[in-house]
mmCIF file of C-alpha atoms in Angstrom:
data_model
loop_
_atom_site.group_PDB
_atom_site.id
_atom_site.type_symbol
_atom_site.label_atom_id
_atom_site.label_comp_id
_atom_site.label_asym_id
_atom_site.label_seq_id
_atom_site.Cartn_x
_atom_site.Cartn_y
_atom_site.Cartn_z
ATOM 1 C CA MET A 1 42.190 75.192 68.806
ATOM 2 C CA SER A 2 40.689 71.760 69.252
ATOM 3 C CA ASN A 3 42.405 68.930 71.026
ATOM 4 C CA THR A 4 42.011 66.803 67.908
ATOM 5 C CA THR A 5 43.895 69.348 65.813
ATOM 6 C CA ARG A 6 46.702 69.670 68.334
ATOM 7 C CA ARG A 7 46.963 65.897 68.587
ATOM 8 C CA ALA A 8 47.266 65.489 64.809
ATOM 9 C CA VAL A 9 49.786 68.293 64.481
ATOM 10 C CA PHE A 10 52.113 67.155 67.200
ATOM 11 C CA GLY A 11 52.062 63.628 65.885
ATOM 12 C CA GLY A 12 54.373 64.855 63.146
ATOM 13 C CA LEU A 13 56.816 66.250 65.664
ATOM 14 C CA ALA A 14 57.557 62.802 67.025
ATOM 15 C CA THR A 15 59.345 61.964 63.790
ATOM 16 C CA LEU A 16 62.011 64.546 64.609
ATOM 17 C CA ALA A 17 65.263 63.093 65.853
ATOM 18 C CA THR A 18 65.365 63.177 69.634
ATOM 19 C CA ALA A 19 68.289 64.994 71.145
ATOM 20 C CA ALA A 20 71.329 62.885 71.969
ATOM 21 C CA LEU A 21 72.422 65.892 73.998
ATOM 22 C CA LEU A 22 70.019 65.199 76.824
ATOM 23 C CA ALA A 23 70.553 62.325 79.176
ATOM 24 C CA GLY A 24 67.578 60.323 80.431
ATOM 25 C CA CYS A 25 65.871 61.788 83.451
ATOM 26 C CA ALA A 26 65.735 60.081 86.803
ATOM 27 C CA SER A 27 62.403 58.495 87.733
ATOM 28 C CA ALA A 28 61.905 60.859 90.656
ATOM 29 C CA PRO A 29 63.125 64.464 90.852
ATOM 30 C CA THR A 30 66.089 64.910 93.151
ATOM 31 C CA THR A 31 67.796 67.949 94.526
ATOM 32 C CA SER A 32 71.305 68.841 93.461
ATOM 33 C CA SER A 33 73.883 67.172 95.658
ATOM 34 C CA SER A 34 76.188 70.189 95.583
ATOM 35 C CA SER A 35 75.955 73.909 94.920
ATOM 36 C CA ALA A 36 79.571 74.040 93.722
ATOM 37 C CA PRO A 37 79.978 74.686 89.976
ATOM 38 C CA THR A 38 81.087 71.677 87.950
ATOM 39 C CA ALA A 39 81.797 73.616 84.737
ATOM 40 C CA SER A 40 82.237 77.181 83.594
ATOM 41 C CA ALA A 41 79.801 79.115 81.455
ATOM 42 C CA VAL A 42 80.903 81.411 78.669
ATOM 43 C CA ALA A 43 81.141 85.073 79.627
ATOM 44 C CA GLY A 44 77.765 86.741 79.783
ATOM 45 C CA PHE A 45 75.712 83.539 79.982
ATOM 46 C CA LYS A 46 72.442 84.236 81.789
ATOM 47 C CA PRO A 47 69.706 81.551 82.047
ATOM 48 C CA CYS A 48 66.139 82.704 82.707
ATOM 49 C CA MET A 49 62.626 81.293 83.008
ATOM 50 C CA VAL A 50 58.982 82.369 82.720
ATOM 51 C CA SER A 51 56.268 80.352 84.490
ATOM 52 C CA ASP A 52 52.701 79.823 83.385
ATOM 53 C CA LEU A 53 49.746 80.629 85.621
ATOM 54 C CA GLY A 54 50.472 77.717 87.957
ATOM 55 C CA GLY A 55 53.462 79.577 89.360
ATOM 56 C CA PHE A 56 56.741 78.202 90.635
ATOM 57 C CA ASP A 57 55.127 76.804 93.789
ATOM 58 C CA ASP A 58 52.614 74.590 91.961
ATOM 59 C CA LYS A 59 54.185 71.387 93.388
ATOM 60 C CA SER A 60 54.217 70.225 89.778
ATOM 61 C CA PHE A 61 55.830 71.062 86.450
ATOM 62 C CA ASN A 62 56.526 74.780 87.006
ATOM 63 C CA GLN A 63 58.301 73.901 90.231
ATOM 64 C CA LEU A 64 60.291 71.132 88.550
ATOM 65 C CA GLY A 65 61.292 73.483 85.732
ATOM 66 C CA ASP A 66 62.405 76.071 88.270
ATOM 67 C CA GLU A 67 64.455 73.459 90.131
ATOM 68 C CA GLY A 68 66.067 72.412 86.860
ATOM 69 C CA LEU A 69 66.909 76.022 85.992
ATOM 70 C CA LYS A 70 68.558 76.559 89.361
ATOM 71 C CA ASP A 71 70.360 73.218 89.237
ATOM 72 C CA GLY A 72 71.797 73.896 85.780
ATOM 73 C CA ALA A 73 72.760 77.453 86.669
ATOM 74 C CA ALA A 74 74.540 76.306 89.824
ATOM 75 C CA ALA A 75 76.420 73.673 87.824
ATOM 76 C CA VAL A 76 77.951 76.354 85.590
ATOM 77 C CA GLY A 77 78.391 78.982 88.305
ATOM 78 C CA VAL A 78 75.824 81.611 87.356
ATOM 79 C CA ASP A 79 72.694 83.088 88.877
ATOM 80 C CA PRO A 80 69.393 82.556 87.052
ATOM 81 C CA ILE A 81 66.501 84.980 86.693
ATOM 82 C CA GLU A 82 62.902 83.821 86.972
ATOM 83 C CA VAL A 83 59.641 85.639 86.378
ATOM 84 C CA GLN A 84 56.237 84.350 87.459
ATOM 85 C CA SER A 85 53.138 84.921 85.341
ATOM 86 C CA ASN A 86 49.903 85.858 87.088
ATOM 87 C CA ALA A 87 47.766 86.289 83.967
ATOM 88 C CA GLU A 88 47.931 85.217 80.323
ATOM 89 C CA THR A 89 48.643 88.819 79.394
ATOM 90 C CA ASP A 90 51.891 88.561 81.382
ATOM 91 C CA TYR A 91 53.504 86.019 79.055
ATOM 92 C CA ALA A 92 54.863 88.265 76.311
ATOM 93 C CA PRO A 93 55.843 91.146 78.639
ATOM 94 C CA ASN A 94 57.604 88.727 80.974
ATOM 95 C CA ILE A 95 59.650 87.286 78.127
ATOM 96 C CA ASP A 96 60.446 90.785 76.865
ATOM 97 C CA SER A 97 61.569 91.808 80.345
ATOM 98 C CA LEU A 98 64.077 88.945 80.376
ATOM 99 C CA ILE A 99 65.378 89.901 76.958
ATOM 100 C CA SER A 100 65.885 93.449 78.227
ATOM 101 C CA GLN A 101 67.915 91.990 81.103
ATOM 102 C CA ASN A 102 70.228 90.340 78.541
ATOM 103 C CA CYS A 103 69.148 86.770 79.200
ATOM 104 C CA THR A 104 70.934 84.428 76.802
ATOM 105 C CA LEU A 105 68.691 81.403 77.455
ATOM 106 C CA ILE A 106 64.984 81.764 78.165
ATOM 107 C CA VAL A 107 63.007 78.693 79.212
ATOM 108 C CA THR A 108 59.222 79.038 79.095
ATOM 109 C CA VAL A 109 57.040 76.624 81.024
ATOM 110 C CA GLY A 110 53.950 75.221 79.381
ATOM 111 C CA PHE A 111 52.019 75.194 76.135
ATOM 112 C CA ALA A 112 50.193 78.410 77.047
ATOM 113 C CA LEU A 113 53.411 80.340 76.395
ATOM 114 C CA SER A 114 53.953 78.837 72.957
ATOM 115 C CA ALA A 115 52.845 81.788 70.813
ATOM 116 C CA ALA A 116 54.700 84.344 72.917
ATOM 117 C CA THR A 117 57.826 82.184 72.877
ATOM 118 C CA VAL A 118 57.795 81.845 69.091
ATOM 119 C CA THR A 119 57.264 85.585 68.586
ATOM 120 C CA ALA A 120 60.151 86.435 70.906
ATOM 121 C CA ALA A 121 62.455 83.796 69.417
ATOM 122 C CA LEU A 122 61.911 85.028 65.865
ATOM 123 C CA ALA A 123 62.571 88.604 66.963
ATOM 124 C CA ASN A 124 65.710 87.624 68.916
ATOM 125 C CA PRO A 125 67.623 85.008 66.911
ATOM 126 C CA ASP A 126 70.730 85.361 69.080
ATOM 127 C CA VAL A 127 68.878 84.223 72.224
ATOM 128 C CA ASP A 128 68.446 80.508 72.969
ATOM 129 C CA PHE A 129 64.919 79.442 73.882
ATOM 130 C CA ALA A 130 63.478 76.223 75.272
ATOM 131 C CA ILE A 131 59.860 75.424 76.018
ATOM 132 C CA ILE A 132 58.586 72.740 78.364
ATOM 133 C CA ASP A 133 55.554 70.693 77.293
ATOM 134 C CA ASP A 134 55.069 72.221 73.857
ATOM 135 C CA ALA A 135 56.414 71.761 70.339
ATOM 136 C CA ALA A 136 56.360 75.507 69.531
ATOM 137 C CA ASP A 137 54.533 74.596 66.324
ATOM 138 C CA ASN A 138 51.814 77.213 66.008
ATOM 139 C CA ASP A 139 51.565 77.064 62.211
ATOM 140 C CA PHE A 140 50.758 73.360 62.363
ATOM 141 C CA ASP A 141 53.369 72.125 59.890
ATOM 142 C CA GLY A 142 54.985 69.585 62.226
ATOM 143 C CA LYS A 143 58.123 71.701 62.722
ATOM 144 C CA THR A 144 59.254 74.065 65.432
ATOM 145 C CA ASP A 145 58.436 77.614 64.339
ATOM 146 C CA ALA A 146 61.789 79.212 65.141
ATOM 147 C CA PRO A 147 65.299 77.793 64.671
ATOM 148 C CA ASN A 148 66.416 78.819 68.173
ATOM 149 C CA ILE A 149 63.739 76.988 70.208
ATOM 150 C CA LYS A 150 64.264 73.570 71.770
ATOM 151 C CA PRO A 151 61.033 71.703 72.677
ATOM 152 C CA ILE A 152 61.202 69.611 75.854
ATOM 153 C CA LEU A 153 58.443 67.003 75.605
ATOM 154 C CA PHE A 154 57.410 63.891 77.520
ATOM 155 C CA ASP A 155 55.528 60.836 76.277
ATOM 156 C CA THR A 156 53.768 60.441 79.603
ATOM 157 C CA ALA A 157 51.213 58.064 78.093
ATOM 158 C CA GLN A 158 53.797 55.310 78.557
ATOM 159 C CA ALA A 159 54.190 55.968 82.283
ATOM 160 C CA ALA A 160 50.460 56.569 82.737
ATOM 161 C CA PHE A 161 49.849 53.159 81.137
ATOM 162 C CA LEU A 162 51.771 51.603 84.034
ATOM 163 C CA ALA A 163 49.824 53.720 86.530
ATOM 164 C CA GLY A 164 46.525 52.706 84.925
ATOM 165 C CA TYR A 165 47.416 49.028 85.090
ATOM 166 C CA ALA A 166 48.444 49.375 88.740
ATOM 167 C CA SER A 167 45.294 51.337 89.586
ATOM 168 C CA ALA A 168 43.057 48.695 88.001
ATOM 169 C CA SER A 169 44.898 46.025 89.961
ATOM 170 C CA TYR A 170 44.414 47.928 93.216
ATOM 171 C CA SER A 171 40.799 49.052 92.761
ATOM 172 C CA LYS A 172 38.330 47.203 94.966
ATOM 173 C CA ALA A 173 35.307 48.943 93.456
ATOM 174 C CA GLY A 174 36.198 48.157 89.861
ATOM 175 C CA LYS A 175 35.952 51.879 89.071
ATOM 176 C CA VAL A 176 38.777 54.372 88.607
ATOM 177 C CA ALA A 177 38.652 57.939 87.315
ATOM 178 C CA THR A 178 40.867 60.413 85.509
ATOM 179 C CA TYR A 179 40.179 64.008 84.564
ATOM 180 C CA GLY A 180 42.121 67.078 83.543
ATOM 181 C CA GLY A 181 42.441 70.790 84.048
ATOM 182 C CA MET A 182 41.906 71.749 80.411
ATOM 183 C CA ASN A 183 41.646 69.943 77.090
ATOM 184 C CA PHE A 184 45.245 70.074 75.827
ATOM 185 C CA PRO A 185 47.378 67.209 74.489
ATOM 186 C CA THR A 186 49.882 67.554 77.339
ATOM 187 C CA VAL A 187 46.976 66.890 79.731
ATOM 188 C CA THR A 188 45.055 64.224 77.841
ATOM 189 C CA ILE A 189 48.238 62.263 77.116
ATOM 190 C CA PHE A 190 48.188 61.204 80.797
ATOM 191 C CA MET A 191 44.503 60.321 80.688
ATOM 192 C CA ASP A 192 44.840 58.375 77.450
ATOM 193 C CA GLY A 193 47.760 56.314 78.695
ATOM 194 C CA PHE A 194 45.980 55.673 81.997
ATOM 195 C CA ALA A 195 42.874 54.383 80.187
ATOM 196 C CA GLN A 196 45.000 52.175 77.923
ATOM 197 C CA GLY A 197 46.693 50.686 80.979
ATOM 198 C CA VAL A 198 43.350 49.871 82.572
ATOM 199 C CA ALA A 199 42.156 48.297 79.322
ATOM 200 C CA TYR A 200 45.318 46.190 79.142
ATOM 201 C CA TYR A 201 44.763 45.009 82.727
ATOM 202 C CA ASN A 202 41.194 44.038 81.855
ATOM 203 C CA THR A 203 42.393 42.058 78.845
ATOM 204 C CA GLN A 204 45.156 40.293 80.734
ATOM 205 C CA LYS A 205 43.098 39.492 83.822
ATOM 206 C CA SER A 206 39.644 39.050 82.237
ATOM 207 C CA LYS A 207 38.323 41.897 84.391
ATOM 208 C CA SER A 208 36.054 44.848 83.648
ATOM 209 C CA VAL A 209 37.440 47.785 85.619
ATOM 210 C CA GLN A 210 35.704 50.979 84.458
ATOM 211 C CA VAL A 211 37.415 54.286 83.685
ATOM 212 C CA LEU A 212 35.280 57.290 84.552
ATOM 213 C CA GLY A 213 36.043 60.720 83.109
ATOM 214 C CA TYR A 214 37.802 59.604 79.943
ATOM 215 C CA ASP A 215 37.000 57.462 76.934
ATOM 216 C CA SER A 216 39.843 56.726 74.527
ATOM 217 C CA ALA A 217 37.314 56.421 71.717
ATOM 218 C CA ASN A 218 35.915 59.893 72.401
ATOM 219 C CA PRO A 219 38.621 61.985 74.122
ATOM 220 C CA ASP A 220 36.927 65.325 73.517
ATOM 221 C CA ALA A 221 34.089 64.213 75.808
ATOM 222 C CA ALA A 222 36.489 63.871 78.729
ATOM 223 C CA THR A 223 35.958 65.631 82.049
ATOM 224 C CA PHE A 224 37.875 68.865 82.718
ATOM 225 C CA THR A 225 37.801 71.315 85.606
ATOM 226 C CA GLY A 226 38.248 74.289 83.277
ATOM 227 C CA GLY A 227 41.566 75.463 84.678
ATOM 228 C CA PHE A 228 44.680 74.615 86.633
ATOM 229 C CA GLU A 229 43.744 75.941 90.022
ATOM 230 C CA ALA A 230 43.008 74.121 93.274
ATOM 231 C CA ASN A 231 39.506 75.476 93.755
ATOM 232 C CA ASP A 232 35.906 74.515 94.504
ATOM 233 C CA THR A 233 35.292 73.379 90.925
ATOM 234 C CA ALA A 234 38.264 71.012 91.067
ATOM 235 C CA LYS A 235 37.069 69.704 94.433
ATOM 236 C CA THR A 236 33.507 69.195 93.200
ATOM 237 C CA THR A 237 34.794 67.326 90.148
ATOM 238 C CA ALA A 238 36.679 64.920 92.383
ATOM 239 C CA GLN A 239 33.684 64.542 94.676
ATOM 240 C CA ASN A 240 31.461 63.630 91.731
ATOM 241 C CA PHE A 241 33.722 60.734 90.829
ATOM 242 C CA ILE A 242 33.883 59.609 94.448
ATOM 243 C CA ASP A 243 30.070 59.692 94.551
ATOM 244 C CA GLN A 244 30.009 57.506 91.427
ATOM 245 C CA GLY A 245 32.037 54.887 93.273
ATOM 246 C CA ALA A 246 35.563 55.443 91.937
ATOM 247 C CA ASP A 247 38.200 54.447 94.466
ATOM 248 C CA VAL A 248 41.263 55.639 92.509
ATOM 249 C CA LEU A 249 41.596 59.188 91.092
ATOM 250 C CA LEU A 250 44.143 60.607 88.629
ATOM 251 C CA PRO A 251 43.691 64.389 88.302
ATOM 252 C CA VAL A 252 45.972 65.934 85.643
ATOM 253 C CA GLY A 253 46.621 69.644 85.786
ATOM 254 C CA GLY A 254 49.067 71.130 88.264
ATOM 255 C CA PRO A 255 47.585 71.689 91.729
ATOM 256 C CA ILE A 256 44.078 70.345 91.040
ATOM 257 C CA PHE A 257 45.221 67.165 92.793
ATOM 258 C CA GLN A 258 45.185 69.152 96.034
ATOM 259 C CA SER A 259 41.447 69.695 95.659
ATOM 260 C CA ALA A 260 41.024 65.972 95.069
ATOM 261 C CA GLY A 261 42.880 65.289 98.297
ATOM 262 C CA ALA A 262 40.510 67.589 100.151
ATOM 263 C CA ALA A 263 37.475 65.902 98.570
ATOM 264 C CA ILE A 264 38.701 62.437 99.515
ATOM 265 C CA THR A 265 39.414 63.535 103.072
ATOM 266 C CA ASP A 266 35.974 65.110 103.433
ATOM 267 C CA SER A 267 34.282 62.018 102.006
ATOM 268 C CA GLY A 268 35.802 59.737 104.610
ATOM 269 C CA LYS A 269 36.010 57.017 101.952
ATOM 270 C CA ASP A 270 38.914 54.745 101.079
ATOM 271 C CA VAL A 271 39.991 56.417 97.844
ATOM 272 C CA ALA A 272 43.541 56.454 96.468
ATOM 273 C CA LEU A 273 45.013 59.504 94.739
ATOM 274 C CA LEU A 274 47.618 59.727 91.976
ATOM 275 C CA GLY A 275 49.856 62.688 91.219
ATOM 276 C CA ALA A 276 51.071 63.975 87.859
ATOM 277 C CA ASP A 277 54.442 65.434 86.783
ATOM 278 C CA ALA A 278 56.117 65.285 90.210
ATOM 279 C CA ASP A 279 56.053 62.747 93.028
ATOM 280 C CA VAL A 280 53.435 64.550 95.107
ATOM 281 C CA PHE A 281 54.340 62.391 98.111
ATOM 282 C CA ASP A 282 57.494 64.528 98.282
ATOM 283 C CA THR A 283 56.274 67.859 96.917
ATOM 284 C CA PHE A 284 52.947 68.096 98.781
ATOM 285 C CA PRO A 285 52.922 65.648 101.715
ATOM 286 C CA THR A 286 49.647 66.995 103.153
ATOM 287 C CA TYR A 287 47.804 64.000 101.720
ATOM 288 C CA ASP A 288 50.651 61.481 101.924
ATOM 289 C CA SER A 289 48.337 58.788 103.283
ATOM 290 C CA LEU A 290 46.241 59.018 100.102
ATOM 291 C CA TYR A 291 48.974 58.923 97.442
ATOM 292 C CA PHE A 292 49.040 55.661 95.507
ATOM 293 C CA THR A 293 51.775 56.711 93.066
ATOM 294 C CA SER A 294 52.540 59.573 90.665
ATOM 295 C CA VAL A 295 53.115 59.708 86.920
ATOM 296 C CA LEU A 296 56.473 61.427 86.558
ATOM 297 C CA LYS A 297 58.137 63.684 84.022
ATOM 298 C CA GLY A 298 61.890 64.231 84.243
ATOM 299 C CA ILE A 299 61.440 67.976 83.814
ATOM 300 C CA LYS A 300 64.085 68.957 86.336
ATOM 301 C CA GLN A 301 66.895 66.954 84.756
ATOM 302 C CA ALA A 302 65.947 67.830 81.185
ATOM 303 C CA THR A 303 65.812 71.545 82.009
ATOM 304 C CA SER A 304 69.110 71.398 83.870
ATOM 305 C CA ASP A 305 70.736 69.697 80.883
ATOM 306 C CA VAL A 306 69.427 72.354 78.499
ATOM 307 C CA VAL A 307 70.849 75.110 80.729
ATOM 308 C CA LYS A 308 74.251 73.429 80.850
ATOM 309 C CA ALA A 309 74.283 72.842 77.096
ATOM 310 C CA SER A 310 73.414 76.463 76.317
ATOM 311 C CA ALA A 311 76.094 77.653 78.756
ATOM 312 C CA THR A 312 78.903 76.288 76.574
ATOM 313 C CA GLY A 313 78.371 78.972 73.959
ATOM 314 C CA THR A 314 78.584 76.462 71.126
ATOM 315 C CA THR A 315 75.783 75.875 68.630
ATOM 316 C CA PHE A 316 72.593 75.237 70.607
ATOM 317 C CA ASP A 317 71.061 71.843 69.802
ATOM 318 C CA THR A 318 67.390 72.561 69.172
ATOM 319 C CA ALA A 319 66.329 69.026 68.229
ATOM 320 C CA ALA A 320 63.260 68.046 70.244
ATOM 321 C CA TYR A 321 63.883 66.080 73.416
ATOM 322 C CA ILE A 322 61.179 63.482 74.003
ATOM 323 C CA GLY A 323 61.300 61.772 77.386
ATOM 324 C CA ASP A 324 59.938 58.224 77.459
ATOM 325 C CA LEU A 325 60.338 54.981 79.384
ATOM 326 C CA GLU A 326 63.369 53.968 77.366
ATOM 327 C CA ASN A 327 65.434 57.030 78.304
ATOM 328 C CA ASP A 328 63.855 57.299 81.789
ATOM 329 C CA GLY A 329 62.359 60.660 80.871
ATOM 330 C CA VAL A 330 59.053 59.424 82.315
ATOM 331 C CA GLY A 331 58.154 56.859 84.947
ATOM 332 C CA ILE A 332 56.036 56.228 88.012
ATOM 333 C CA ALA A 333 56.850 56.944 91.639
ATOM 334 C CA PRO A 334 57.083 54.303 94.375
ATOM 335 C CA PHE A 335 53.875 53.135 96.023
ATOM 336 C CA HIS A 336 55.086 54.616 99.301
ATOM 337 C CA ASN A 337 52.453 53.917 101.990
ATOM 338 C CA PHE A 338 50.566 51.625 99.609
ATOM 339 C CA GLU A 339 53.514 49.239 99.209
ATOM 340 C CA SER A 340 51.924 46.702 101.551
ATOM 341 C CA LYS A 341 48.463 47.170 100.037
ATOM 342 C CA VAL A 342 49.187 46.195 96.427
ATOM 343 C CA ASP A 343 49.446 42.647 95.146
ATOM 344 C CA SER A 344 52.842 41.118 95.860
ATOM 345 C CA GLY A 345 53.423 40.370 92.188
ATOM 346 C CA LEU A 346 52.381 43.788 90.875
ATOM 347 C CA GLN A 347 55.837 45.326 90.697
ATOM 348 C CA GLY A 348 57.138 42.367 88.716
ATOM 349 C CA GLU A 349 54.235 42.718 86.294
ATOM 350 C CA LEU A 350 54.940 46.429 85.885
ATOM 351 C CA ASP A 351 58.620 45.751 85.208
ATOM 352 C CA SER A 352 57.677 43.297 82.470
ATOM 353 C CA ILE A 353 55.135 45.674 80.980
ATOM 354 C CA LYS A 354 57.686 48.491 80.952
ATOM 355 C CA SER A 355 60.128 46.245 79.100
ATOM 356 C CA ASP A 356 57.457 45.322 76.574
ATOM 357 C CA ILE A 357 56.513 48.977 76.017
ATOM 358 C CA VAL A 358 60.146 49.886 75.409
ATOM 359 C CA SER A 359 60.575 47.004 72.965
ATOM 360 C CA GLY A 360 57.362 47.870 71.154
ATOM 361 C CA LYS A 361 55.669 44.608 72.036
ATOM 362 C CA ILE A 362 52.995 46.608 73.871
ATOM 363 C CA PRO A 363 52.055 49.676 71.809
ATOM 364 C CA VAL A 364 51.002 52.784 73.743
ATOM 365 C CA LYS A 365 49.285 55.368 71.582
ATOM 366 C CA SER A 366 49.865 59.090 72.065
ATOM 367 C CA TYR A 367 50.446 62.199 69.989
ATOM 368 C CA LEU A 368 54.169 61.652 70.586
ATOM 369 C CA SER A 369 54.211 57.974 69.589
ATOM 370 C CA LYS A 370 57.075 57.182 67.283
#
């Protein structure tokens, strides 16, 4: 399906009431402070998870989902089950294997599992399902396709707007770049917000910082590596932008940022790197000297909350959760080693911009915009 179609379809989902059940996520993922249960699950409760192809060690959203599963399970005193997918053909069998193990909550990670999740949910109405980064709306009517699926979504365009503004402020070359793994709304939402943030900086400061790799007016012409693997293609893509003079890179797509780190290191140039989903300064410190900031999703906390809610045995709240700046479901990481390199007034500007985005004074467009 085309990115344009997905974008139009999911726009309708944003009108669904967001779940009061889920608390706002912390700006940066944190580990559980205690392994001791804080509540009791109903008898027989068994939370489970299926990864996408990135695997649970992707230093990104699969890993955060896995941490959230374990955190929530520990909080209610049960052991989770997790299954990693190594091919697209694994998705449905992996879900079925969890059903056969009597899982009562199955969390699937990523839009690629949407169809398999819907099929399994319709066939197993007594099992609770949640899906990270997808609306589970495969018939394109703006509604979740099964009554027992809870979408966990993140309006990362808002956080990426802040990262784009900061990147434009930092760039010495007047060129920044963003690119994705594949052309899906959950990828391009980062790129779109980033480009809007750069454009806002240009307007406010009368500058002309260029965005390579993405044009908000023509998103389908954006640059993609063709997958979500850290490989030679991902490295070459990063190198091409470095060769074009970009001195800030935002790769969006699981571990492809690792290839960008390798390309920057090999180039010997002063290029800053941004992470997506997790604070890569913490999850993959190999390139810690390169990390400018990361655009964060509160996947861990949201997933943990879903596990704990399902564990009560009461009616499962399947209203879509949409993380944004207002509920701290998205955000940006600290500047870490770049703290002394950014303008002294930048953080104050970002705080004001965040406030204006939350109030609606600064509109940030995305397929999840309310």
